[in-house]
Structure formats: C-alpha cells, structure tokens
PDB file of C-alpha atoms in Angstrom:
ATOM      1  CA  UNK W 459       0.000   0.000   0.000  1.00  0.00           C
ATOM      2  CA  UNK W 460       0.947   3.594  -1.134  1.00  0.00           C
ATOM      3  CA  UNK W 461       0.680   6.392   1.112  1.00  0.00           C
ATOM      4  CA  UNK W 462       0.043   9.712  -0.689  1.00  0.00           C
ATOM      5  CA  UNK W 463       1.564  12.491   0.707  1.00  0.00           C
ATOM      6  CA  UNK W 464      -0.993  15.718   0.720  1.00  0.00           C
ATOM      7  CA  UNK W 465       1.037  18.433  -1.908  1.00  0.00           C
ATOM      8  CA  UNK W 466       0.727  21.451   0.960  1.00  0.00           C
ATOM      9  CA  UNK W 467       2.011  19.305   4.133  1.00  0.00           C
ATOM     10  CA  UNK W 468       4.789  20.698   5.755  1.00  0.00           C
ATOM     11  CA  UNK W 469       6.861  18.400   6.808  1.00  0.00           C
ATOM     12  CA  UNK W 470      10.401  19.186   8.582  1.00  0.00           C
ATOM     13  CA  UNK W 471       9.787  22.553   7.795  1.00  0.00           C
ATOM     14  CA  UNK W 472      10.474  24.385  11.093  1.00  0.00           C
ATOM     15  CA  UNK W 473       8.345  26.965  12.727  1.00  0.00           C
ATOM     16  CA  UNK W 474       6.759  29.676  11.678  1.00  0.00           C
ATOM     17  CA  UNK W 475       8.330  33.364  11.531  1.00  0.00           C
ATOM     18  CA  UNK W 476       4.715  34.549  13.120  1.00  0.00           C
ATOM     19  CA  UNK W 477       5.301  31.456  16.198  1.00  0.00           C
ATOM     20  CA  UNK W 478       9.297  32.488  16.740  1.00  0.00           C
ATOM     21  CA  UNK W 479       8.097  36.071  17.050  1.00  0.00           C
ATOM     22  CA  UNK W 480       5.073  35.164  19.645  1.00  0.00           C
ATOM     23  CA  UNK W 481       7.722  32.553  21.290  1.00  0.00           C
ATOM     24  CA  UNK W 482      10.205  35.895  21.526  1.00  0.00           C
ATOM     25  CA  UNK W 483       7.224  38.334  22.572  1.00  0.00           C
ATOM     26  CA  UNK W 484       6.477  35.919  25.235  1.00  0.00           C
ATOM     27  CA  UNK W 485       9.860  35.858  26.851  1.00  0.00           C
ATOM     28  CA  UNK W 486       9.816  39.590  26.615  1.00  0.00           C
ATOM     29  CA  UNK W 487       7.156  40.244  28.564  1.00  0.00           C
ATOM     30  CA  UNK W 488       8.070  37.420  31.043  1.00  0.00           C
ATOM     31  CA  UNK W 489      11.735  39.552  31.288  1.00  0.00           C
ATOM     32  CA  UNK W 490      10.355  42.581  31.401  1.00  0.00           C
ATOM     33  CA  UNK W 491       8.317  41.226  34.702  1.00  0.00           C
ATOM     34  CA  UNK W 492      11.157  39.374  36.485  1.00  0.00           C
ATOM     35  CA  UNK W 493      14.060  41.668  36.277  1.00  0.00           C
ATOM     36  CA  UNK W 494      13.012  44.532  38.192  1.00  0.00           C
ATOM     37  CA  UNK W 495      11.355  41.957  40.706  1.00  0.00           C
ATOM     38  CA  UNK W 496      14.919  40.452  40.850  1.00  0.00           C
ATOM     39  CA  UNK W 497      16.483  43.620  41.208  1.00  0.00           C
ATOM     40  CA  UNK W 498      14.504  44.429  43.971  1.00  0.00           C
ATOM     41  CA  UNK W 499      14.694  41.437  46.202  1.00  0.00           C
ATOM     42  CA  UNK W 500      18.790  42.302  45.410  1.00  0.00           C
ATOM     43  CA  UNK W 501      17.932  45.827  46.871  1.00  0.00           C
ATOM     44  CA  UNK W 502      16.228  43.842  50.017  1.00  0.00           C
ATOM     45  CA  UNK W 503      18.748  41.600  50.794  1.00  0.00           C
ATOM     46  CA  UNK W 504      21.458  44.519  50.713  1.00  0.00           C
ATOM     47  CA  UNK W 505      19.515  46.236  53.032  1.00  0.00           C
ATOM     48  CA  UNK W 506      18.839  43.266  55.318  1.00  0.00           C
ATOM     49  CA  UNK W 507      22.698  44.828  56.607  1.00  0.00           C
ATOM     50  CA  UNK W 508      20.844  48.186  57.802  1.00  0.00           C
ATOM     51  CA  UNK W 509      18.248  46.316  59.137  1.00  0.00           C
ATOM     52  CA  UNK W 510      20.569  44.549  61.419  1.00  0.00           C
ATOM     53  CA  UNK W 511      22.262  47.425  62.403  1.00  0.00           C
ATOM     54  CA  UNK W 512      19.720  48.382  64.072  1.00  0.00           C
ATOM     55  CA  UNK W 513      19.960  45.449  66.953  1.00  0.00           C
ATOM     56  CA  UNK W 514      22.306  46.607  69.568  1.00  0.00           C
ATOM     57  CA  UNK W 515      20.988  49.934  69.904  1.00  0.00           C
ATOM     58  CA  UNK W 516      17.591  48.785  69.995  1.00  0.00           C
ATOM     59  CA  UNK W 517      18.527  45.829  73.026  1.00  0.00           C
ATOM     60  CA  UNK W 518      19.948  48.937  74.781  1.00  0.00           C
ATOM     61  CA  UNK W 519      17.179  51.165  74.204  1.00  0.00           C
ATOM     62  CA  UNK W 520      14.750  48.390  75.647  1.00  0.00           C
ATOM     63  CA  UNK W 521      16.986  47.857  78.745  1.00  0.00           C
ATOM     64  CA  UNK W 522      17.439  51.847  79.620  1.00  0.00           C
ATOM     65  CA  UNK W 523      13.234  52.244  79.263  1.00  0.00           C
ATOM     66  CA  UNK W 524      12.998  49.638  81.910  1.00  0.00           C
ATOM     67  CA  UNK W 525      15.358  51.697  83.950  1.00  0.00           C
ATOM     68  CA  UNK W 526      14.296  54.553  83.476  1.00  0.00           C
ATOM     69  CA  UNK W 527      10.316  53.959  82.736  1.00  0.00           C
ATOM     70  CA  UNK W 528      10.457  56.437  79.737  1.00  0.00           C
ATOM     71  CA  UNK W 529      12.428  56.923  76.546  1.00  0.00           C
ATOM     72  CA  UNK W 530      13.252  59.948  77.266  1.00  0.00           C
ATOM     73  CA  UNK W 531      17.164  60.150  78.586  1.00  0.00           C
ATOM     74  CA  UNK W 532      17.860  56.937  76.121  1.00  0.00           C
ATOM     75  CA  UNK W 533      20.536  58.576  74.059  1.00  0.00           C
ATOM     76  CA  UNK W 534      23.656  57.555  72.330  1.00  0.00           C
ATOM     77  CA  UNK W 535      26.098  57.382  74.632  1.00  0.00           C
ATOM     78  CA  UNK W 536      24.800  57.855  77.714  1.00  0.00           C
ATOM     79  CA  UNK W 537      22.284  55.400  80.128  1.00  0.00           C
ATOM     80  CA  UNK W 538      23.519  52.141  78.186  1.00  0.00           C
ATOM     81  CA  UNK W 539      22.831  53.032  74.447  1.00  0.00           C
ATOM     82  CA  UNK W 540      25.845  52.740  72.650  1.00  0.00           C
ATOM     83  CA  UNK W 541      27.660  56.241  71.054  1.00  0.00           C
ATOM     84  CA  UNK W 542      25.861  57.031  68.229  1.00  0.00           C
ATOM     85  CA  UNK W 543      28.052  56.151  64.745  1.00  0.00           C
ATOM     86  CA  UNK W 544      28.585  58.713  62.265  1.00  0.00           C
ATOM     87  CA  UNK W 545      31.827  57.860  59.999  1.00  0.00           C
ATOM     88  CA  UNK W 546      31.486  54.555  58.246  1.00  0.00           C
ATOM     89  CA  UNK W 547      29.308  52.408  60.450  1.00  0.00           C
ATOM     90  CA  UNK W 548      29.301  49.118  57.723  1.00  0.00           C
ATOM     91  CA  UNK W 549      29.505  48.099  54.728  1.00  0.00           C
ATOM     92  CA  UNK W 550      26.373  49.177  54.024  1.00  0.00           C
ATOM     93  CA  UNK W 551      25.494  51.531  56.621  1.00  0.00           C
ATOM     94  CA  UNK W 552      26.685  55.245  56.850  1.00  0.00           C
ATOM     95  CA  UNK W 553      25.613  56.248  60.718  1.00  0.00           C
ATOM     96  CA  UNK W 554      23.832  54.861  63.281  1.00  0.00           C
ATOM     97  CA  UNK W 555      21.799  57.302  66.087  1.00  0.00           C
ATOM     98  CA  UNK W 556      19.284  56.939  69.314  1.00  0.00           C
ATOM     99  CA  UNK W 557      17.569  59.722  70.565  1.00  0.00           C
ATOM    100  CA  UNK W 558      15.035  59.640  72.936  1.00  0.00           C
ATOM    101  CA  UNK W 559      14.983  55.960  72.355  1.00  0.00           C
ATOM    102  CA  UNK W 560      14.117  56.614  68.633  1.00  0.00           C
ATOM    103  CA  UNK W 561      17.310  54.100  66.699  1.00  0.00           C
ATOM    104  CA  UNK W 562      17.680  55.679  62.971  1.00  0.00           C
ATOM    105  CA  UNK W 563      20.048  54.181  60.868  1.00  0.00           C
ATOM    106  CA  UNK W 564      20.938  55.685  57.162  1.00  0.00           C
ATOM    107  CA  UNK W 565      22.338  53.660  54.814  1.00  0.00           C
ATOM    108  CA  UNK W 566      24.999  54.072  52.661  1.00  0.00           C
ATOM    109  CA  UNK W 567      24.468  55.133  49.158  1.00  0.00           C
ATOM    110  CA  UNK W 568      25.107  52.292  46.839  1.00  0.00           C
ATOM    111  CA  UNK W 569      23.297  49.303  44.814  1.00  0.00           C
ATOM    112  CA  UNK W 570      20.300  51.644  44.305  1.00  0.00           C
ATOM    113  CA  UNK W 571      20.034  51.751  48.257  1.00  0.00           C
ATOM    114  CA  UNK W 572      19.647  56.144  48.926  1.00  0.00           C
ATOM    115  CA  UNK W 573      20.919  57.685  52.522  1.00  0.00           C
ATOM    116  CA  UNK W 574      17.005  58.600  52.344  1.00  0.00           C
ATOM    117  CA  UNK W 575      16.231  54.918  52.948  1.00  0.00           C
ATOM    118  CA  UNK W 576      16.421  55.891  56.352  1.00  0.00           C
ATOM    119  CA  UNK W 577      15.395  53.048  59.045  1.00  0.00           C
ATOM    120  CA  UNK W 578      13.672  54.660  62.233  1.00  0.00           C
ATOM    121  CA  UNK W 579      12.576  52.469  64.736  1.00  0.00           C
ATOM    122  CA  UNK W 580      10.200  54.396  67.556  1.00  0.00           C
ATOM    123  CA  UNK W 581       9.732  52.645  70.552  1.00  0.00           C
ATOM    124  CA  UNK W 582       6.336  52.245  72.195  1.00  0.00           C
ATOM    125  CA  UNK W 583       6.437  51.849  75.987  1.00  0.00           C
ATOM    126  CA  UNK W 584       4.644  48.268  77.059  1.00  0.00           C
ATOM    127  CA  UNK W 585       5.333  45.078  78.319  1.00  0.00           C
ATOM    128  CA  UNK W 586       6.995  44.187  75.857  1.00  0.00           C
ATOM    129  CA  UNK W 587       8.214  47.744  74.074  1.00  0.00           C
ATOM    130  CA  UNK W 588       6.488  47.133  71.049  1.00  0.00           C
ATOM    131  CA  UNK W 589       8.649  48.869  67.858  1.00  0.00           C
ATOM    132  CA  UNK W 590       6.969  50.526  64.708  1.00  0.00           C
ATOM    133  CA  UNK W 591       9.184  51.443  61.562  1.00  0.00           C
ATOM    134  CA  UNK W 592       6.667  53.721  60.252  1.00  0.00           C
ATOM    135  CA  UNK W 593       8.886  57.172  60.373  1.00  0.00           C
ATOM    136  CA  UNK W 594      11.356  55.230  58.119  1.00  0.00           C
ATOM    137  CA  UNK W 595      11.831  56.391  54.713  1.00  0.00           C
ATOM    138  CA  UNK W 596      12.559  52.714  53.259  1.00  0.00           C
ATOM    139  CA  UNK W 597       8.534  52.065  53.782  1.00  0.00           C
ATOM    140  CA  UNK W 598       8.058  54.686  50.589  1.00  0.00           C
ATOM    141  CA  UNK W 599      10.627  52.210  48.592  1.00  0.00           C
ATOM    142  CA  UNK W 600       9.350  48.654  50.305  1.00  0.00           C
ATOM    143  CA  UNK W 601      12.852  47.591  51.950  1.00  0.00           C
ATOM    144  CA  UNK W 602      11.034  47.568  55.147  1.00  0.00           C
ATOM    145  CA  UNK W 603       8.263  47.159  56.925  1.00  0.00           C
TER     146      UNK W 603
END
C-alpha cells in the first residue's frame, strides 16, 4: 500500500516566523516582569545589613526604658545606648543614632540603596516595648516594613 503524501504538508519545515516572534514576545514580557522583581529582592537583601544594624541599639534602648520607665534620657552614649556612629558604620550603613529611644540608621548610598532609605525604629512603651518602623523612609521604597 501507497501512502500519498498531501502536496501542501509541511513536513520538517520548522516553525513559523509569526510562532518564533510570539515565542520571543512571550519571553519579553516574562523579562520585562522578572528583572526589576529580581532587582529588587537584590535591593532587600542589601539592606537586610541596615536592618541589622539596628539590633544593639535597639537591646539597649529596651533595657534603659525599663530603667528609666520612659524613653526619654535613652541617648547615644549615655544610660547604656551605645555612642551614636557617624563615619562609616558598615559596609552598608553610613551612621547609626538613638535619641530619645528613637534608633535611625541611614544607609549608605550604593546598589540603588539612597541615605534617604532611612530606618527609624520608635519605641512604644509596654510590656513588651512594642517597635513601629513607620517614620522610616525605606517604607516609601518597600525595603522595610
């Protein structure tokens, strides 16, 4: 038995120049999606560093409130808090204050990270001091919370 072969069937012909440019479209779009996502969870992670920064002087701010019963007093450099750091404080982090139990920490300017990426942590008298990051100019850019 014979088998005819239709006179119009492609066969082994490759694709399409209409499918390689909806295959190319496609990955487009799915680029133009995932690299600035990328590129911010990059900007996150770098900024995890400021973040943590943040940790001594807010243990010491937490210990001089229960001294003292306020936040008022809880200062770098004086009733525990450590002196505040102006010149170089990390890798990634530029100075590092407490006033009035209030820990800011600017970041240094690189990676897309800005010194206004500030993160402010205000301290809420309780039991336990409950923090809030809301004064912090990294909420406008989503580094932090």
């Amino acid at each position: 038995m014979k088998i005819s072969h239709h006179p119009h069937a492609r066969t082994g012909q490759g694709f399409t120049l209409i499918e390689l440019m909806l295959t190319i479209a496609i990955f487009g779009i799915l680029a133009a999606v995932a690299i600035p996502a990328y590129q911010n969870h990059l900007k996150k992670e770098k900024f995890a560093e400021v973040i943590a920064a943040s940790a001594t002087a807010k243990s010491a701010v937490e210990a001089c409130m229960q001294h003292l019963n306020a936040a008022a007093g809880c200062d770098g450099g004086s009733n525990g808090i450590p002196a505040d750091l102006t010149a170089n404080a990390g890798n990634r982090v530029a100075a590092v204050s407490t006033k009035n139990g209030v820990v800011t920490v600017v970041p240094q300017e690189k990676d897309g990270i800005l010194a206004s990426d500030t993160y402010v942590l205000t301290p809420t008298p309780g039991n336990p001091i409950q923090w809030s990051s809301a004064g912090s100019g990294c909420r406008a850019t989503a580094l932090c919370k």
